[in-house]
């Protein structure tokens, strides 16, 4: 846990977290030195230790806090939502909306798992597993309700999370599409993707190799 | 371009590339020193310069070669395939199969764009754009053929690529599912995802906030 000393403790800690996010996002965890971090915050290197005990602790807290926030806000979004279709719709809108504002956290949570100590790695993997399970449960429920047709729930869970998180690599506020339009585009892909396939359209023009009609 | 000197040039160069992939994957580009790279290959640091002129050149070549391979093999896979449905099916199977064997290259191509010099960055973005365009063209064709229903081709292109590339973060050879089963699971999600939605099941319980019917 981060220690905070003096009246500026929380503020300085917040500045350290923000600077850490920026530096790790830009240079990678291993390349970031605590000296660099202190300079970015505008404090003496020695003062860092009033707030964090190690660089590893900072990384682990940044990632774990991110996933804990995600879990807590997802719970709130899903409260009183019923039916797998509706819950999946809520999940998609929540995940896309949330990730529009957390580009750095998401990048670090994905790219710096390699830099976590074994104990922290296990803790993060468990948290991620809890979040993944929320989606897997929705898919499993939908299959049981007869509204979803999913080849493999685990693969679908990972694939849908990748699909939804992908926007972190291209989304910029103020772009061509509104937030709602971006959510709608993702919702269509995911909802259609897990629903039973409609009668497959007959090939239009050009033969479809691999299918021998008749 | 890499220079090769002496009869062991190509072999050493191959070892440098493999060691570079491993080290950047594990530690990040910025944290990898050329001294570390030379040690990993088992040559003197000075000897590296017989093969690569800078660390930046190595990174840029690793990423560009990866995308060039991807583009070339995709072209081969799509040759003589007609119709958007069939071409999308081929794209999915190709992309998933290819990425099962290129975990490190994919990770680096995604996480170390930040480390490319502006000129190399532009070159990589152009190559990625060419690959993305192959998928965008298939989706556009499918919409024109009336077989696909896509809210936004650009968002769908990015989302599908993220979905398909996501397996790099979890796939291990010899796991629960065969390669074909994994491809089939992805194919269902993507093909259903872009097809017109079948009659939508009525929402089960719970109101849909944000939708005011009537």
Tab-separated table of C-alpha atoms in Angstrom:
chain	number	residue	atom	x	y	z
A	1	UNK	CA	0.000	0.000	0.000
A	2	UNK	CA	1.172	3.499	-0.757
A	3	UNK	CA	2.233	5.539	2.239
A	4	UNK	CA	1.332	9.184	2.325
A	5	UNK	CA	3.070	11.661	4.575
A	6	UNK	CA	2.091	15.247	5.255
A	7	UNK	CA	-0.810	17.268	3.982
A	8	UNK	CA	0.269	17.042	0.350
A	9	UNK	CA	0.479	13.246	0.489
A	10	UNK	CA	-2.562	12.329	-1.550
A	11	UNK	CA	-1.944	15.045	-4.120
A	12	UNK	CA	1.666	14.045	-4.599
A	13	UNK	CA	0.655	10.392	-4.793
A	14	UNK	CA	-1.849	11.240	-7.506
A	15	UNK	CA	0.867	13.109	-9.416
A	16	UNK	CA	3.200	10.121	-9.066
A	17	UNK	CA	0.555	7.766	-10.428
A	18	UNK	CA	-0.181	10.017	-13.396
A	19	UNK	CA	3.499	10.515	-14.155
A	20	UNK	CA	4.103	6.779	-13.819
A	21	UNK	CA	1.306	6.011	-16.258
A	22	UNK	CA	2.713	8.506	-18.764
A	23	UNK	CA	6.286	7.269	-18.485
A	24	UNK	CA	5.489	3.561	-18.587
A	25	UNK	CA	3.124	4.118	-21.511
A	26	UNK	CA	5.814	6.032	-23.386
A	27	UNK	CA	9.014	4.168	-22.499
A	28	UNK	CA	8.046	0.852	-20.935
A	29	UNK	CA	8.264	-0.139	-17.267
A	30	UNK	CA	11.787	-1.468	-17.342
A	31	UNK	CA	13.156	1.619	-19.078
A	32	UNK	CA	11.541	4.008	-16.575
A	33	UNK	CA	13.848	4.954	-13.704
A	34	UNK	CA	12.625	6.275	-10.383
A	35	UNK	CA	14.917	9.267	-10.949
A	36	UNK	CA	13.006	9.997	-14.169
A	37	UNK	CA	9.707	9.532	-12.346
A	38	UNK	CA	10.697	11.970	-9.597
A	39	UNK	CA	11.812	14.545	-12.188
A	40	UNK	CA	8.485	14.194	-14.022
A	41	UNK	CA	6.606	14.812	-10.761
A	42	UNK	CA	8.948	17.639	-9.766
A	43	UNK	CA	10.184	16.167	-6.471
A	44	UNK	CA	13.541	14.871	-5.241
A	45	UNK	CA	14.175	11.178	-5.978
A	46	UNK	CA	14.458	10.473	-2.251
A	47	UNK	CA	10.992	11.967	-1.648
A	48	UNK	CA	9.420	9.294	-3.826
A	49	UNK	CA	9.903	6.821	-1.011
A	50	UNK	CA	7.463	8.781	1.130
A	51	UNK	CA	4.791	7.636	-1.311
A	52	UNK	CA	5.801	4.370	-2.949
A	53	UNK	CA	8.161	1.738	-1.660
A	54	UNK	CA	9.218	0.298	-5.032
A	55	UNK	CA	8.717	0.762	-8.746
A	56	UNK	CA	7.152	-2.706	-8.785
A	57	UNK	CA	4.563	-1.623	-6.225
A	58	UNK	CA	3.611	1.344	-8.391
A	59	UNK	CA	3.162	-0.840	-11.492
A	60	UNK	CA	1.141	-3.408	-9.608
A	61	UNK	CA	-1.132	-0.785	-8.060
A	62	UNK	CA	-1.696	0.976	-11.377
A	63	UNK	CA	-2.810	-2.272	-13.006
A	64	UNK	CA	-4.811	-3.646	-10.074
A	65	UNK	CA	-6.603	-0.365	-9.427
A	66	UNK	CA	-7.532	-0.194	-13.098
A	67	UNK	CA	-9.102	-3.664	-13.089
A	68	UNK	CA	-10.791	-3.097	-9.726
A	69	UNK	CA	-12.384	0.109	-11.068
A	70	UNK	CA	-13.479	-1.775	-14.151
A	71	UNK	CA	-15.066	-4.539	-12.078
A	72	UNK	CA	-16.836	-2.156	-9.723
A	73	UNK	CA	-18.254	0.000	-12.492
A	74	UNK	CA	-19.312	-3.044	-14.497
A	75	UNK	CA	-21.252	-4.355	-11.499
A	76	UNK	CA	-23.047	-1.022	-11.251
A	77	UNK	CA	-23.839	-0.999	-14.976
A	78	UNK	CA	-25.249	-4.541	-14.896
A	79	UNK	CA	-27.346	-4.045	-11.763
A	80	UNK	CA	-31.012	-4.806	-12.447
A	81	UNK	CA	-30.309	-5.741	-16.051
A	82	UNK	CA	-31.819	-9.062	-16.967
A	83	UNK	CA	-31.612	-11.435	-19.882
A	84	UNK	CA	-28.406	-12.324	-21.689
A	85	UNK	CA	-29.096	-10.119	-24.720
A	86	UNK	CA	-29.710	-7.054	-22.591
A	87	UNK	CA	-26.768	-7.801	-20.299
A	88	UNK	CA	-24.430	-8.292	-23.246
A	89	UNK	CA	-25.612	-4.991	-24.718
A	90	UNK	CA	-24.873	-3.279	-21.408
A	91	UNK	CA	-21.494	-4.984	-21.177
A	92	UNK	CA	-20.500	-3.798	-24.666
A	93	UNK	CA	-21.606	-0.208	-24.078
A	94	UNK	CA	-19.906	-0.120	-20.676
A	95	UNK	CA	-16.627	-1.644	-21.816
A	96	UNK	CA	-16.334	0.540	-24.924
A	97	UNK	CA	-17.278	3.728	-23.068
A	98	UNK	CA	-14.919	3.012	-20.195
A	99	UNK	CA	-11.988	2.159	-22.435
A	100	UNK	CA	-12.353	5.381	-24.382
A	101	UNK	CA	-10.994	7.140	-21.306
A	102	UNK	CA	-8.353	4.675	-20.135
A	103	UNK	CA	-5.973	4.213	-23.060
A	104	UNK	CA	-2.792	4.278	-20.970
A	105	UNK	CA	-4.080	2.000	-18.216
A	106	UNK	CA	-5.242	-0.567	-20.770
A	107	UNK	CA	-1.979	-0.493	-22.681
A	108	UNK	CA	0.046	-0.978	-19.517
A	109	UNK	CA	-2.258	-3.688	-18.158
A	110	UNK	CA	-1.739	-5.606	-21.405
A	111	UNK	CA	1.893	-4.927	-22.206
A	112	UNK	CA	3.492	-4.938	-18.758
A	113	UNK	CA	2.159	-8.184	-17.313
A	114	UNK	CA	5.668	-9.376	-18.199
A	115	UNK	CA	7.125	-6.962	-15.649
A	116	UNK	CA	5.052	-8.044	-12.662
A	117	UNK	CA	6.625	-10.085	-9.888
A	118	UNK	CA	5.076	-13.547	-9.615
A	119	UNK	CA	2.854	-12.609	-6.663
A	120	UNK	CA	1.564	-9.454	-8.340
A	121	UNK	CA	1.175	-11.296	-11.621
A	122	UNK	CA	-1.044	-13.899	-9.955
A	123	UNK	CA	-3.144	-11.181	-8.317
A	124	UNK	CA	-3.642	-9.389	-11.646
A	125	UNK	CA	-4.457	-12.591	-13.493
A	126	UNK	CA	-7.076	-13.398	-10.828
A	127	UNK	CA	-8.668	-9.951	-11.187
A	128	UNK	CA	-8.691	-10.207	-14.965
A	129	UNK	CA	-10.213	-13.637	-14.614
A	130	UNK	CA	-13.026	-12.194	-12.506
A	131	UNK	CA	-13.782	-9.607	-15.183
A	132	UNK	CA	-13.601	-12.182	-17.981
A	133	UNK	CA	-15.973	-14.412	-15.983
A	134	UNK	CA	-18.648	-11.699	-16.024
A	135	UNK	CA	-18.700	-11.863	-19.814
A	136	UNK	CA	-18.352	-15.654	-19.951
A	137	UNK	CA	-21.367	-15.961	-17.626
A	138	UNK	CA	-23.466	-13.733	-19.864
A	139	UNK	CA	-22.536	-15.845	-22.887
A	140	UNK	CA	-23.229	-19.093	-21.032
A	141	UNK	CA	-26.610	-17.758	-19.878
A	142	UNK	CA	-27.461	-16.715	-23.432
A	143	UNK	CA	-26.674	-20.179	-24.751
A	144	UNK	CA	-28.861	-21.672	-21.997
A	145	UNK	CA	-31.656	-19.207	-22.835
A	146	UNK	CA	-31.375	-20.289	-26.463
A	147	UNK	CA	-30.645	-16.755	-27.692
A	148	UNK	CA	-26.905	-17.175	-28.347
A	149	UNK	CA	-25.052	-19.607	-30.563
A	150	UNK	CA	-21.401	-19.660	-29.497
A	151	UNK	CA	-18.888	-22.256	-30.684
A	152	UNK	CA	-16.740	-22.006	-27.561
A	153	UNK	CA	-17.567	-19.698	-24.647
A	154	UNK	CA	-13.947	-19.221	-23.551
A	155	UNK	CA	-12.661	-18.350	-27.015
A	156	UNK	CA	-15.661	-16.074	-27.551
A	157	UNK	CA	-14.995	-14.342	-24.236
A	158	UNK	CA	-11.377	-13.573	-25.081
A	159	UNK	CA	-12.217	-12.635	-28.655
A	160	UNK	CA	-15.008	-10.243	-27.660
A	161	UNK	CA	-12.819	-8.597	-25.017
A	162	UNK	CA	-10.081	-8.102	-27.621
A	163	UNK	CA	-12.586	-6.719	-30.090
A	164	UNK	CA	-13.940	-4.237	-27.537
A	165	UNK	CA	-10.576	-3.213	-26.142
A	166	UNK	CA	-9.079	-2.709	-29.598
A	167	UNK	CA	-10.484	0.787	-29.803
A	168	UNK	CA	-7.813	1.948	-27.357
A	169	UNK	CA	-5.325	1.746	-30.223
A	170	UNK	CA	-7.209	4.082	-32.554
A	171	UNK	CA	-9.846	6.072	-30.661
A	172	UNK	CA	-9.265	9.799	-30.327
A	173	UNK	CA	-11.905	12.100	-28.839
A	174	UNK	CA	-13.411	14.452	-31.377
A	175	UNK	CA	-12.981	12.081	-34.306
A	176	UNK	CA	-15.349	11.286	-37.161
A	177	UNK	CA	-17.853	9.304	-35.090
A	178	UNK	CA	-19.729	10.122	-31.902
A	179	UNK	CA	-19.265	7.949	-28.852
A	180	UNK	CA	-22.755	6.532	-29.380
A	181	UNK	CA	-22.016	5.675	-33.011
A	182	UNK	CA	-18.857	3.850	-31.983
A	183	UNK	CA	-20.746	1.919	-29.319
A	184	UNK	CA	-23.478	1.057	-31.836
A	185	UNK	CA	-20.901	-0.261	-34.313
A	186	UNK	CA	-19.387	-2.507	-31.651
A	187	UNK	CA	-22.778	-3.612	-30.389
A	188	UNK	CA	-23.829	-4.746	-33.853
A	189	UNK	CA	-20.660	-6.814	-34.318
A	190	UNK	CA	-20.800	-8.468	-30.916
A	191	UNK	CA	-24.538	-9.063	-30.657
A	192	UNK	CA	-24.809	-10.431	-34.189
A	193	UNK	CA	-21.617	-12.384	-33.633
A	194	UNK	CA	-23.028	-14.443	-30.782
A	195	UNK	CA	-26.520	-14.851	-32.152
A	196	UNK	CA	-27.582	-17.812	-34.234
A	197	UNK	CA	-26.505	-17.238	-37.777
A	198	UNK	CA	-29.401	-16.257	-39.983
A	199	UNK	CA	-29.941	-18.364	-43.078
A	200	UNK	CA	-26.694	-17.803	-44.908
A	201	UNK	CA	-27.151	-15.563	-47.901
A	202	UNK	CA	-26.847	-17.296	-51.234
A	203	UNK	CA	-23.579	-16.392	-52.889
A	204	UNK	CA	-24.011	-13.330	-55.046
A	205	UNK	CA	-21.937	-13.536	-58.222
A	206	UNK	CA	-18.587	-15.377	-58.271
A	207	UNK	CA	-18.444	-18.995	-57.103
A	208	UNK	CA	-17.597	-19.645	-53.473
A	209	UNK	CA	-14.864	-22.210	-53.553
A	210	UNK	CA	-15.155	-24.640	-50.722
A	211	UNK	CA	-18.911	-24.855	-51.201
A	212	UNK	CA	-20.205	-27.213	-53.834
A	213	UNK	CA	-23.840	-26.274	-54.171
A	214	UNK	CA	-26.347	-28.999	-54.934
B	1	UNK	CA	19.235	-2.446	-44.655
B	2	UNK	CA	21.243	-4.960	-42.690
B	3	UNK	CA	24.792	-5.455	-43.795
B	4	UNK	CA	26.237	-8.944	-43.689
B	5	UNK	CA	29.922	-9.605	-43.706
B	6	UNK	CA	31.687	-12.921	-44.071
B	7	UNK	CA	30.298	-16.388	-44.611
B	8	UNK	CA	28.456	-16.442	-41.304
B	9	UNK	CA	26.676	-13.162	-42.047
B	10	UNK	CA	23.155	-14.428	-42.716
B	11	UNK	CA	23.260	-16.949	-39.868
B	12	UNK	CA	24.461	-14.353	-37.385
B	13	UNK	CA	21.899	-11.884	-38.674
B	14	UNK	CA	19.162	-14.452	-38.124
B	15	UNK	CA	20.417	-15.021	-34.563
B	16	UNK	CA	20.430	-11.261	-33.940
B	17	UNK	CA	16.854	-10.945	-35.144
B	18	UNK	CA	15.670	-13.823	-32.978
B	19	UNK	CA	17.501	-12.520	-29.921
B	20	UNK	CA	16.155	-9.020	-30.587
B	21	UNK	CA	12.599	-10.347	-30.771
B	22	UNK	CA	13.050	-12.223	-27.488
B	23	UNK	CA	14.627	-9.294	-25.636
B	24	UNK	CA	12.220	-6.636	-26.857
B	25	UNK	CA	9.271	-8.943	-26.114
B	26	UNK	CA	10.579	-9.539	-22.605
B	27	UNK	CA	11.992	-6.162	-21.579
B	28	UNK	CA	10.766	-3.566	-24.056
B	29	UNK	CA	12.747	-1.862	-26.817
B	30	UNK	CA	14.011	1.040	-24.777
B	31	UNK	CA	15.255	-1.195	-21.966
B	32	UNK	CA	17.185	-3.491	-24.343
B	33	UNK	CA	20.826	-2.490	-24.748
B	34	UNK	CA	22.956	-3.509	-27.718
B	35	UNK	CA	25.407	-4.941	-25.187
B	36	UNK	CA	22.635	-7.212	-23.895
B	37	UNK	CA	21.706	-8.135	-27.463
B	38	UNK	CA	25.284	-9.071	-28.324
B	39	UNK	CA	25.564	-11.183	-25.167
B	40	UNK	CA	22.321	-12.985	-26.038
B	41	UNK	CA	23.681	-13.782	-29.509
B	42	UNK	CA	27.088	-14.712	-28.127
B	43	UNK	CA	29.169	-12.167	-30.046
B	44	UNK	CA	31.180	-9.107	-29.072
B	45	UNK	CA	29.189	-5.858	-28.889
B	46	UNK	CA	31.402	-4.342	-31.594
B	47	UNK	CA	30.598	-7.222	-33.945
B	48	UNK	CA	26.915	-6.273	-33.948
B	49	UNK	CA	27.744	-3.381	-36.213
B	50	UNK	CA	28.747	-5.795	-38.949
B	51	UNK	CA	25.091	-6.718	-39.116
B	52	UNK	CA	22.926	-3.852	-37.954
B	53	UNK	CA	23.738	-0.171	-37.940
B	54	UNK	CA	21.426	0.850	-35.090
B	55	UNK	CA	18.964	-0.584	-32.584
B	56	UNK	CA	16.287	1.490	-34.316
B	57	UNK	CA	17.033	-0.190	-37.631
B	58	UNK	CA	16.599	-3.612	-36.028
B	59	UNK	CA	13.226	-2.681	-34.511
B	60	UNK	CA	12.002	-1.169	-37.729
B	61	UNK	CA	13.050	-4.204	-39.773
B	62	UNK	CA	11.475	-6.654	-37.333
B	63	UNK	CA	8.140	-4.863	-37.549
B	64	UNK	CA	8.206	-4.127	-41.267
B	65	UNK	CA	9.277	-7.647	-42.207
B	66	UNK	CA	6.448	-9.037	-40.086
B	67	UNK	CA	3.808	-6.946	-41.844
B	68	UNK	CA	5.317	-7.568	-45.278
B	69	UNK	CA	5.182	-11.336	-44.646
B	70	UNK	CA	1.602	-10.983	-43.493
B	71	UNK	CA	0.640	-9.044	-46.608
B	72	UNK	CA	2.364	-11.451	-48.978
B	73	UNK	CA	0.860	-14.554	-47.412
B	74	UNK	CA	-2.591	-12.985	-47.252
B	75	UNK	CA	-2.412	-12.244	-50.974
B	76	UNK	CA	-1.571	-15.890	-51.623
B	77	UNK	CA	-4.423	-17.091	-49.397
B	78	UNK	CA	-6.988	-14.850	-51.111
B	79	UNK	CA	-5.904	-15.670	-54.647
B	80	UNK	CA	-8.816	-17.062	-56.682
B	81	UNK	CA	-11.227	-16.684	-53.784
B	82	UNK	CA	-14.385	-14.875	-54.790
B	83	UNK	CA	-17.369	-13.380	-53.019
B	84	UNK	CA	-17.140	-11.381	-49.818
B	85	UNK	CA	-18.370	-14.209	-47.565
B	86	UNK	CA	-15.783	-16.638	-48.862
B	87	UNK	CA	-13.008	-14.037	-48.825
B	88	UNK	CA	-13.831	-13.036	-45.251
B	89	UNK	CA	-13.786	-16.700	-44.236
B	90	UNK	CA	-10.340	-17.075	-45.822
B	91	UNK	CA	-9.141	-13.867	-44.170
B	92	UNK	CA	-10.219	-15.083	-40.715
B	93	UNK	CA	-8.639	-18.515	-41.103
B	94	UNK	CA	-5.425	-17.005	-42.484
B	95	UNK	CA	-5.083	-14.297	-39.848
B	96	UNK	CA	-5.801	-16.624	-36.922
B	97	UNK	CA	-3.518	-19.373	-38.201
B	98	UNK	CA	-0.690	-16.964	-38.955
B	99	UNK	CA	-0.898	-15.234	-35.595
B	100	UNK	CA	-0.719	-18.528	-33.717
B	101	UNK	CA	2.932	-18.642	-34.742
B	102	UNK	CA	3.915	-14.987	-34.415
B	103	UNK	CA	3.161	-13.992	-30.833
B	104	UNK	CA	6.343	-11.983	-30.311
B	105	UNK	CA	6.248	-10.176	-33.641
B	106	UNK	CA	2.622	-9.173	-33.055
B	107	UNK	CA	3.277	-7.962	-29.533
B	108	UNK	CA	6.215	-5.859	-30.656
B	109	UNK	CA	4.413	-4.495	-33.712
B	110	UNK	CA	1.620	-3.313	-31.408
B	111	UNK	CA	3.507	-2.179	-28.327
B	112	UNK	CA	6.627	-0.623	-29.821
B	113	UNK	CA	5.150	1.689	-32.415
B	114	UNK	CA	5.948	4.301	-29.765
B	115	UNK	CA	9.657	3.581	-30.188
B	116	UNK	CA	9.871	4.044	-33.950
B	117	UNK	CA	11.517	7.131	-35.402
B	118	UNK	CA	9.025	9.283	-37.323
B	119	UNK	CA	10.183	7.986	-40.724
B	120	UNK	CA	9.975	4.345	-39.670
B	121	UNK	CA	6.686	4.973	-37.908
B	122	UNK	CA	5.196	6.371	-41.092
B	123	UNK	CA	6.429	3.370	-43.079
B	124	UNK	CA	4.915	0.924	-40.586
B	125	UNK	CA	1.621	2.787	-40.439
B	126	UNK	CA	1.445	2.680	-44.249
B	127	UNK	CA	2.078	-1.085	-44.287
B	128	UNK	CA	-0.508	-1.679	-41.584
B	129	UNK	CA	-2.900	0.489	-43.534
B	130	UNK	CA	-2.395	-1.717	-46.593
B	131	UNK	CA	-3.235	-4.825	-44.576
B	132	UNK	CA	-6.251	-3.168	-42.947
B	133	UNK	CA	-7.430	-2.099	-46.391
B	134	UNK	CA	-7.610	-5.742	-47.532
B	135	UNK	CA	-10.168	-6.422	-44.816
B	136	UNK	CA	-11.993	-3.116	-45.290
B	137	UNK	CA	-12.357	-3.906	-49.017
B	138	UNK	CA	-13.871	-7.311	-48.244
B	139	UNK	CA	-16.368	-5.704	-45.876
B	140	UNK	CA	-17.202	-2.956	-48.378
B	141	UNK	CA	-17.710	-5.542	-51.115
B	142	UNK	CA	-19.956	-7.588	-48.830
B	143	UNK	CA	-22.126	-4.565	-48.097
B	144	UNK	CA	-22.342	-3.848	-51.846
B	145	UNK	CA	-23.232	-7.505	-52.512
B	146	UNK	CA	-25.956	-7.227	-49.903
B	147	UNK	CA	-24.542	-10.058	-47.780
B	148	UNK	CA	-23.051	-7.942	-44.970
B	149	UNK	CA	-24.660	-5.426	-42.653
B	150	UNK	CA	-21.932	-3.305	-41.092
B	151	UNK	CA	-22.601	-0.112	-39.142
B	152	UNK	CA	-19.218	1.424	-40.002
B	153	UNK	CA	-16.638	-0.309	-42.190
B	154	UNK	CA	-13.647	1.368	-40.561
B	155	UNK	CA	-14.707	0.568	-37.000
B	156	UNK	CA	-15.584	-2.984	-38.065
B	157	UNK	CA	-12.175	-3.391	-39.719
B	158	UNK	CA	-10.285	-2.354	-36.594
B	159	UNK	CA	-12.598	-4.323	-34.310
B	160	UNK	CA	-12.315	-7.536	-36.337
B	161	UNK	CA	-8.526	-7.232	-36.525
B	162	UNK	CA	-8.400	-6.795	-32.744
B	163	UNK	CA	-10.715	-9.746	-32.251
B	164	UNK	CA	-8.575	-11.976	-34.472
B	165	UNK	CA	-5.229	-10.818	-33.109
B	166	UNK	CA	-6.358	-11.201	-29.507
B	167	UNK	CA	-5.505	-14.873	-29.511
B	168	UNK	CA	-1.818	-13.955	-29.354
B	169	UNK	CA	-2.352	-13.113	-25.688
B	170	UNK	CA	-3.738	-16.526	-24.689
B	171	UNK	CA	-2.995	-19.134	-27.358
B	172	UNK	CA	-0.529	-21.855	-26.440
B	173	UNK	CA	0.108	-24.822	-28.748
B	174	UNK	CA	-1.195	-28.078	-27.372
B	175	UNK	CA	-4.065	-26.501	-25.437
B	176	UNK	CA	-7.671	-27.648	-25.042
B	177	UNK	CA	-8.756	-26.843	-28.596
B	178	UNK	CA	-7.344	-27.805	-31.974
B	179	UNK	CA	-6.202	-25.123	-34.364
B	180	UNK	CA	-9.261	-25.838	-36.534
B	181	UNK	CA	-11.625	-25.503	-33.579
B	182	UNK	CA	-10.100	-22.148	-32.684
B	183	UNK	CA	-10.429	-20.950	-36.267
B	184	UNK	CA	-14.056	-22.154	-36.359
B	185	UNK	CA	-14.868	-20.262	-33.152
B	186	UNK	CA	-13.431	-17.044	-34.594
B	187	UNK	CA	-15.117	-17.600	-37.948
B	188	UNK	CA	-18.536	-17.902	-36.324
B	189	UNK	CA	-18.089	-14.660	-34.369
B	190	UNK	CA	-16.809	-12.650	-37.314
B	191	UNK	CA	-19.061	-14.012	-40.039
B	192	UNK	CA	-22.203	-13.738	-37.901
B	193	UNK	CA	-21.005	-10.369	-36.666
B	194	UNK	CA	-21.035	-8.763	-40.097
B	195	UNK	CA	-24.124	-10.483	-41.418
B	196	UNK	CA	-27.577	-8.998	-41.171
B	197	UNK	CA	-28.956	-9.630	-37.727
B	198	UNK	CA	-31.605	-12.316	-37.648
B	199	UNK	CA	-34.932	-11.397	-36.068
B	200	UNK	CA	-33.807	-10.028	-32.732
B	201	UNK	CA	-35.091	-11.855	-29.668
B	202	UNK	CA	-37.389	-9.694	-27.590
B	203	UNK	CA	-35.631	-8.269	-24.541
B	204	UNK	CA	-36.199	-10.570	-21.600
B	205	UNK	CA	-37.228	-8.651	-18.465
B	206	UNK	CA	-35.537	-5.366	-17.405
B	207	UNK	CA	-36.166	-2.085	-19.200
B	208	UNK	CA	-33.679	-0.856	-21.773
B	209	UNK	CA	-32.598	2.553	-20.584
B	210	UNK	CA	-31.578	4.794	-23.436
B	211	UNK	CA	-34.298	3.281	-25.594
B	212	UNK	CA	-37.682	4.915	-25.236
B	213	UNK	CA	-40.000	2.723	-27.199
B	214	UNK	CA	-42.856	4.365	-29.022
